[in-house]
mmCIF file of C-alpha atoms in Angstrom:
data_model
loop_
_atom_site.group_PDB
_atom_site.id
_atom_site.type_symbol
_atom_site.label_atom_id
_atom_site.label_comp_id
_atom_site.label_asym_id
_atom_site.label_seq_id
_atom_site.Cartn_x
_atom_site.Cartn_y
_atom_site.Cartn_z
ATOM 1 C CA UNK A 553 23.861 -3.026 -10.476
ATOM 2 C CA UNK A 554 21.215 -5.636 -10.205
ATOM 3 C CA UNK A 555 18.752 -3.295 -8.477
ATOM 4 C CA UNK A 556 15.392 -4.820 -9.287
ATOM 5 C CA UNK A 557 16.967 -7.983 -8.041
ATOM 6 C CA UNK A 558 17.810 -6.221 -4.464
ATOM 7 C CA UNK A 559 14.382 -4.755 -4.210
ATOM 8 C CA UNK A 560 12.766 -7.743 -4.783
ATOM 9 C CA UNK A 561 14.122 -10.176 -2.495
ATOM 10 C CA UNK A 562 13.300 -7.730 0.020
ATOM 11 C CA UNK A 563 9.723 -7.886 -0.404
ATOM 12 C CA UNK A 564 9.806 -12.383 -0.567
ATOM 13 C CA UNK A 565 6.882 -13.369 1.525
ATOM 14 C CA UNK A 566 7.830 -17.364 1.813
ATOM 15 C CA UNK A 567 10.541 -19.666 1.654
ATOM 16 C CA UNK A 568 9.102 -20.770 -2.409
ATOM 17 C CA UNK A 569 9.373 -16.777 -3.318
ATOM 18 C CA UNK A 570 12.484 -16.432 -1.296
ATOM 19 C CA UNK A 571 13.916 -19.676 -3.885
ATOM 20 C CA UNK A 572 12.612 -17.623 -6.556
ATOM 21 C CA UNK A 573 14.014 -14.382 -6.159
ATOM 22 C CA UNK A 574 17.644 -15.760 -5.762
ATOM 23 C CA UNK A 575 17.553 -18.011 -8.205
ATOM 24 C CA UNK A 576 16.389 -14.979 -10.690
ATOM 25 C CA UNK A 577 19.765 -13.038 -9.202
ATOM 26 C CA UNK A 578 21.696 -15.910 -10.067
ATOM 27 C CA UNK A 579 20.507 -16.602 -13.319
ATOM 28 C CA UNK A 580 20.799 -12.555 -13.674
ATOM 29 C CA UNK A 581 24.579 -12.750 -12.542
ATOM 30 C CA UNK A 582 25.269 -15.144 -15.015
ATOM 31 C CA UNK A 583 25.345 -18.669 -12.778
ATOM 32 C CA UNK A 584 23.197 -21.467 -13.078
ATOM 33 C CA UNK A 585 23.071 -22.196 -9.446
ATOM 34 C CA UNK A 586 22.656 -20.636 -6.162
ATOM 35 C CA UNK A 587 22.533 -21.763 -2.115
ATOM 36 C CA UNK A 588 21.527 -20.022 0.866
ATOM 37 C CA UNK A 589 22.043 -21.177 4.065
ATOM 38 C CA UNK A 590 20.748 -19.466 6.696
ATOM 39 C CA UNK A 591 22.593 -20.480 10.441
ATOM 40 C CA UNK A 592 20.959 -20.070 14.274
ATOM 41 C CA UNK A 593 23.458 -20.687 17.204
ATOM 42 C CA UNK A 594 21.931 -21.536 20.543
ATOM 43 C CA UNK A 595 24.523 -22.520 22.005
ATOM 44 C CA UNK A 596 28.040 -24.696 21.245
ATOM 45 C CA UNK A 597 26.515 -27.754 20.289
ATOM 46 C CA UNK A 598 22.987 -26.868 18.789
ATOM 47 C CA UNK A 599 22.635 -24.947 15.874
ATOM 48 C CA UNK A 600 19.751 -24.409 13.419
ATOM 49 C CA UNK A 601 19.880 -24.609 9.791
ATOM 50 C CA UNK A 602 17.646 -23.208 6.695
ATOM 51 C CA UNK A 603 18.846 -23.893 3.339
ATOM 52 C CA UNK A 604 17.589 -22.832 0.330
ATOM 53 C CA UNK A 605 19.126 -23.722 -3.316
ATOM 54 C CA UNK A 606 18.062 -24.982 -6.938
ATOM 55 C CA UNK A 607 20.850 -27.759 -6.743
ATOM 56 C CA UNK A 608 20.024 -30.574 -9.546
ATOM 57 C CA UNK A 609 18.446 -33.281 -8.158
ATOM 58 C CA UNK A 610 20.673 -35.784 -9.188
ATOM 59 C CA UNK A 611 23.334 -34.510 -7.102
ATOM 60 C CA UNK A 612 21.501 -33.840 -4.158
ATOM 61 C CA UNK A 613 20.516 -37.660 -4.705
ATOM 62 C CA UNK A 614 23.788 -38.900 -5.127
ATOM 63 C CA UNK A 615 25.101 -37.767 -2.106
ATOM 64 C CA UNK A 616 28.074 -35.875 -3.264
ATOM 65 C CA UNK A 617 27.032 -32.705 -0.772
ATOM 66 C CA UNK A 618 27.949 -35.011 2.260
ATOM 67 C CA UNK A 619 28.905 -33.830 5.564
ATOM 68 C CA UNK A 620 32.110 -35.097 5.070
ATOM 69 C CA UNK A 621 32.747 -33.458 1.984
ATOM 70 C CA UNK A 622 31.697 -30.059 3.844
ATOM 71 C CA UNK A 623 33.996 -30.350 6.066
ATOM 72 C CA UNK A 624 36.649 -30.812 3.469
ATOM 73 C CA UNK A 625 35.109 -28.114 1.320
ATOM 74 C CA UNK A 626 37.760 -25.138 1.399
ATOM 75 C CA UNK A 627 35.073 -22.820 0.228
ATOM 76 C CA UNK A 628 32.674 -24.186 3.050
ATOM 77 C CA UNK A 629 35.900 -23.428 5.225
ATOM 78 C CA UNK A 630 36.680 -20.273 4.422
ATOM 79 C CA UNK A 631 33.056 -19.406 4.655
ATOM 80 C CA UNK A 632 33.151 -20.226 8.300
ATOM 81 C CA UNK A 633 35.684 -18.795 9.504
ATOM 82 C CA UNK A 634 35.604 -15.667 8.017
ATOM 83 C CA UNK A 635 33.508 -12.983 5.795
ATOM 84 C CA UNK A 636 35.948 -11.944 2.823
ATOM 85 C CA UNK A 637 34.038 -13.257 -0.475
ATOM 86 C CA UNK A 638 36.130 -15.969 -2.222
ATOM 87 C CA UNK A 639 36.058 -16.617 -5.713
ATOM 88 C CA UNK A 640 36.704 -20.340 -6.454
ATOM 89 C CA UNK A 641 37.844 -23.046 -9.090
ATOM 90 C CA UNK A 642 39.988 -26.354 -9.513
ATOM 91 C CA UNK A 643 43.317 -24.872 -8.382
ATOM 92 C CA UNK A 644 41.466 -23.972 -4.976
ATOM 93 C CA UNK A 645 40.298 -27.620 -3.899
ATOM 94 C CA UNK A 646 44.072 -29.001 -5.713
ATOM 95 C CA UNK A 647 45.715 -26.383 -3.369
ATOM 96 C CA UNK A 648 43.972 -27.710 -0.019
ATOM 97 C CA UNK A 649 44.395 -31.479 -0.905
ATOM 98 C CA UNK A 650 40.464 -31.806 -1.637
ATOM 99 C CA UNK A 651 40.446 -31.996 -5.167
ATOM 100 C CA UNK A 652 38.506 -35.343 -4.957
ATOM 101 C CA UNK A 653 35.683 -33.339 -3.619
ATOM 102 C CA UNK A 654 35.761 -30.822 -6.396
ATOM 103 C CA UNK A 655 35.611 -33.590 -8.879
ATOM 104 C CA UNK A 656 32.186 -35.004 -7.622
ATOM 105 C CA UNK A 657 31.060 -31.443 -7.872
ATOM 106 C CA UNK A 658 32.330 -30.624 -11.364
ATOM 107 C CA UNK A 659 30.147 -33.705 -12.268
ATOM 108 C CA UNK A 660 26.831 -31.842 -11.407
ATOM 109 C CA UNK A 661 27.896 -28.204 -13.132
ATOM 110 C CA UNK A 662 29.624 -27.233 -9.667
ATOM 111 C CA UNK A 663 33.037 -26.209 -11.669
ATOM 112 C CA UNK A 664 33.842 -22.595 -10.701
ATOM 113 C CA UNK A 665 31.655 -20.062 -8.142
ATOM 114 C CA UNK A 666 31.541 -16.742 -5.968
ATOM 115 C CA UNK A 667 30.862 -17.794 -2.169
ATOM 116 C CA UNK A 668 30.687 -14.942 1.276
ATOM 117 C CA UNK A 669 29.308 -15.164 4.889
ATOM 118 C CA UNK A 670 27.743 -12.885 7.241
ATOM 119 C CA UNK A 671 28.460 -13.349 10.866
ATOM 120 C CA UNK A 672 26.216 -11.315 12.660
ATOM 121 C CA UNK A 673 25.294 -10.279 16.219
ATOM 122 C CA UNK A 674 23.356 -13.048 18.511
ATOM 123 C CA UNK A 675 24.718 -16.044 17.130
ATOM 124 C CA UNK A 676 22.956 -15.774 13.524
ATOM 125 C CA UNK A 677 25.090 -16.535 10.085
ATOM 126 C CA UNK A 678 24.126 -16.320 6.591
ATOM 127 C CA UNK A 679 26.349 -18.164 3.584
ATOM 128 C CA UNK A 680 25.305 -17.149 0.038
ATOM 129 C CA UNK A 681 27.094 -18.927 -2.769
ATOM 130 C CA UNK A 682 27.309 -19.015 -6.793
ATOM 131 C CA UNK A 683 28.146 -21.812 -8.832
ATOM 132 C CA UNK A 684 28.389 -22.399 -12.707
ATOM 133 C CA UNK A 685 30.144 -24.644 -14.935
ATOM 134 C CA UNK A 686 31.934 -22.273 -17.058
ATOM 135 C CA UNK A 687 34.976 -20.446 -16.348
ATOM 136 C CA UNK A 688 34.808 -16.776 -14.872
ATOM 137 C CA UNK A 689 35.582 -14.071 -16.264
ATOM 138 C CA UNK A 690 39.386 -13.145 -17.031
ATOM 139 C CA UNK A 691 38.962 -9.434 -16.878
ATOM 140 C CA UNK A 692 39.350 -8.248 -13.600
ATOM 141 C CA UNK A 693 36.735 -5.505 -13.752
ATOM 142 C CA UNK A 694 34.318 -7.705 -14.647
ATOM 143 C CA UNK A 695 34.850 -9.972 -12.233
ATOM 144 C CA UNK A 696 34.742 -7.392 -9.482
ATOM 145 C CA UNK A 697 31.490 -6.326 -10.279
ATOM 146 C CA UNK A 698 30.217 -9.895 -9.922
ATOM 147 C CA UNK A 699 30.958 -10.086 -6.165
ATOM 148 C CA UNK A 700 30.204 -6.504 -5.364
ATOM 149 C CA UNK A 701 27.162 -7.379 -6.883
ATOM 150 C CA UNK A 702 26.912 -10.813 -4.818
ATOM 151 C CA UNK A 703 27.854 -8.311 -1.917
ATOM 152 C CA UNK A 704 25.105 -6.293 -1.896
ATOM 153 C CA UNK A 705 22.225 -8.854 -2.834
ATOM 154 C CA UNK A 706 23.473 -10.514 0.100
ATOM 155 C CA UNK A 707 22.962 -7.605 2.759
ATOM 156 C CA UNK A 708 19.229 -7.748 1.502
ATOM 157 C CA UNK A 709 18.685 -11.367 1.074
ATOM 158 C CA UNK A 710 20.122 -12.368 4.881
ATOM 159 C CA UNK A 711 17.766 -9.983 6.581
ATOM 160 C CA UNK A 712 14.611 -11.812 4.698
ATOM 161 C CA UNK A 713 15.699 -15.084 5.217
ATOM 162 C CA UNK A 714 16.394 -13.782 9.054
ATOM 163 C CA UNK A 715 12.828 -12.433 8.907
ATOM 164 C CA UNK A 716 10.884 -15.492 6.849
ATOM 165 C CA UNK A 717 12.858 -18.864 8.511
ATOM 166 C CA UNK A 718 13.688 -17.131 12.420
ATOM 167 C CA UNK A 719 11.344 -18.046 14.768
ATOM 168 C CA UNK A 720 9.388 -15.256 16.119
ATOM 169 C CA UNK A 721 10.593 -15.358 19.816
ATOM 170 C CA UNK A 722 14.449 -14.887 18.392
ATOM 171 C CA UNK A 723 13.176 -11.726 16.813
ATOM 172 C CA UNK A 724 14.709 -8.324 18.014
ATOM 173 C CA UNK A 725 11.979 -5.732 18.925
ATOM 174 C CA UNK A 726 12.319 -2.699 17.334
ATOM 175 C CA UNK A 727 14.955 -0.193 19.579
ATOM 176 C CA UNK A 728 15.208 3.429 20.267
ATOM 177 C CA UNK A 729 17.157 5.033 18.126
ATOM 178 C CA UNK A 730 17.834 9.285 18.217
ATOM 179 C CA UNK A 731 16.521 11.426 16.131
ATOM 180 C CA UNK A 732 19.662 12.592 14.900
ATOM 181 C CA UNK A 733 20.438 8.838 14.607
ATOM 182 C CA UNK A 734 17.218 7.872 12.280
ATOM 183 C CA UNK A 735 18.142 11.314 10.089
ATOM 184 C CA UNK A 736 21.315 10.140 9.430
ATOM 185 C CA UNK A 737 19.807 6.698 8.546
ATOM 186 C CA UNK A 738 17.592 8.343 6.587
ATOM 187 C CA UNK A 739 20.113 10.224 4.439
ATOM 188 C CA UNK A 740 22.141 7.119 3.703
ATOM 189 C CA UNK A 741 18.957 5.319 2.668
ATOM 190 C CA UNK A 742 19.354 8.534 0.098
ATOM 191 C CA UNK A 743 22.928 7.261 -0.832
ATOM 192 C CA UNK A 744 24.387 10.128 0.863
ATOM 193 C CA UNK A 745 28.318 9.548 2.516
ATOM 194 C CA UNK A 746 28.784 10.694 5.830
ATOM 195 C CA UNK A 747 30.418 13.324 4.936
ATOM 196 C CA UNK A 748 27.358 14.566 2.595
ATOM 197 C CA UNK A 749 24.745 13.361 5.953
ATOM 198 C CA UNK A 750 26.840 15.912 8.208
ATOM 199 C CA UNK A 751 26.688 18.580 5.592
ATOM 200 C CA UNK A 752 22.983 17.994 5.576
ATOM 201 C CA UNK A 753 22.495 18.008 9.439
ATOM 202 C CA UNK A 754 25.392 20.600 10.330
ATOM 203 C CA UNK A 755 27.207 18.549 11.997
ATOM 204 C CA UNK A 756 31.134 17.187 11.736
ATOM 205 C CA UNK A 757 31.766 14.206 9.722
ATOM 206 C CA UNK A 758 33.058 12.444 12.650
ATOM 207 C CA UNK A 759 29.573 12.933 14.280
ATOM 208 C CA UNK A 760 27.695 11.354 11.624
ATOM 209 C CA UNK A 761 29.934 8.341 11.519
ATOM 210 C CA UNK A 762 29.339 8.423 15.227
ATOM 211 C CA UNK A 763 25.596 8.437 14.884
ATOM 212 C CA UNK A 764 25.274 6.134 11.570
ATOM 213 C CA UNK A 765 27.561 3.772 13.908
ATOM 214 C CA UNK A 766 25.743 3.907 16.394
ATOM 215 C CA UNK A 767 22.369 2.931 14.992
ATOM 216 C CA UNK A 768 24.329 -0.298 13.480
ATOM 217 C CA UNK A 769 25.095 -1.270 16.815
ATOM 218 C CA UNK A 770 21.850 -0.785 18.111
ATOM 219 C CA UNK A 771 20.070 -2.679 15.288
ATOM 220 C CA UNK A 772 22.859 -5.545 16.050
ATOM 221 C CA UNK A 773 23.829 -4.894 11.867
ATOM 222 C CA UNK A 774 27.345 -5.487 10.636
ATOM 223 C CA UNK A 775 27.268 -2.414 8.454
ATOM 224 C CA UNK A 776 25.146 1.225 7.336
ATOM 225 C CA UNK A 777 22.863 -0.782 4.402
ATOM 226 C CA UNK A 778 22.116 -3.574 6.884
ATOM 227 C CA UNK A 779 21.302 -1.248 9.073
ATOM 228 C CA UNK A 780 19.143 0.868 7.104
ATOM 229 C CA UNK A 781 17.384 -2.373 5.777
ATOM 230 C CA UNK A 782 16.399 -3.317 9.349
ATOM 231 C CA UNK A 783 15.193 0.086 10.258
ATOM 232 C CA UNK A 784 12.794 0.343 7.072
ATOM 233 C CA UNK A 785 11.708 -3.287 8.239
ATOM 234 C CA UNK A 786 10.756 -2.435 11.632
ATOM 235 C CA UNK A 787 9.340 0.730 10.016
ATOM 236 C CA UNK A 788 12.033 3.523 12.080
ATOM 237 C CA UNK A 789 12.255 5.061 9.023
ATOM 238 C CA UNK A 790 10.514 5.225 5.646
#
């Protein structure tokens, strides 16, 4: 576990340090390039977009990063639509008919990669990708690890880049929360399962799912370490 890494981006102060810190994860992870892309719906036809990457600059001058070629891009595709990680190479552009797209890539260093999305509450996405030019790893394990670890990194680095490149009025204000709701935040902040929080707080397991849940839902956060991550932010807990 990349831990430094996670603490880090959480503490970015600008867009340049933001670059920095997940560059340093991706170099860390073992890939020579990373994007974030950071997505605000206002409504069906107006979106805003943030990106953030080290991609060479030869390729970003040549073009190959189109529009067109995004929409052709499987991985861009599969980001959309949905938030299951997807590990990526040749066969998966040859497979959708788009392995002219892949080629112009593969060019730049763009060969093989680790892509995911959040979709979260209020119309706000968050892509984080991985790219390299060597192939990745055949052992299973190993390979695991790499997008848990891509996983987790990006639960910290979507709510920075929600709270650096968001403009303030989209900002949620801080809500009310229980006190038997910020405990049981505070206990998973510990690493503790729910079972372990209800232990803790004499209460049933069931309750403690029921209160870790819903803090999530009142923090608009798609899961317990987003959700503890937004509560430290707007200082609920410490």
């Amino acid at each position: 576990m990349l831990s430094h890494s996670y603490l880090s981006i959480m503490e970015a102060k600008s867009a340049e340090d933001f670059r920095n810190q997940i560059v340093h994860f991706a170099n860390e992870l073992g890939f020579q390039y990373v994007s974030a892309l950071t997505v605000v719906d206002h409504s069906l036809t107006r979106s805003d977009f943030v990106s953030v990457d080290n991609m060479p600059t030869d390729y970003r001058e040549a073009g190959a990063s189109t529009l067109e070629n995004q929409r052709r891009d499987p991985v861009m595709q599969h980001c959309k639509r949905g938030a299951v990680p997807i590990v990526w190479d040749q066969e998966t552009y040859l497979r959708q008919g788009a392995i002219d797209v892949w080629e112009e890539q593969a060019a730049f260093g763009y060969r093989t990669g680790i892509a995911l999305a959040l979709h979260l509450p209020e119309g706000r996405h968050f892509m984080l990708g991985v790219d390299r030019d060597q192939t990745l790893p055949k052992q299973p394990s190993e390979l695991t690890r790499m997008v848990a670890d891509l996983q987790l990194f990006a639960v910290h680095a979507q709510d920075t880049a929600l709270r650096l490149f968001l403009p303030a009025e989209r900002l949620v204000e801080a809500p009310s929360l229980t006190p038997r709701e910020l405990d049981a935040l505070r206990w998973t902040m510990e690493g503790k399962t729910a079972w372990e929080v209800g232990s803790i707080l004499g209460i049933t397991e069931r309750t403690a799912v029921l209160h870790i849940q819903n803090a999530m839902r009142k923090l608009g956060s798609v899961n317990k370490h987003q959700a503890v991550l937004k509560a430290l932010r707007l200082g609920l807990i410490h």
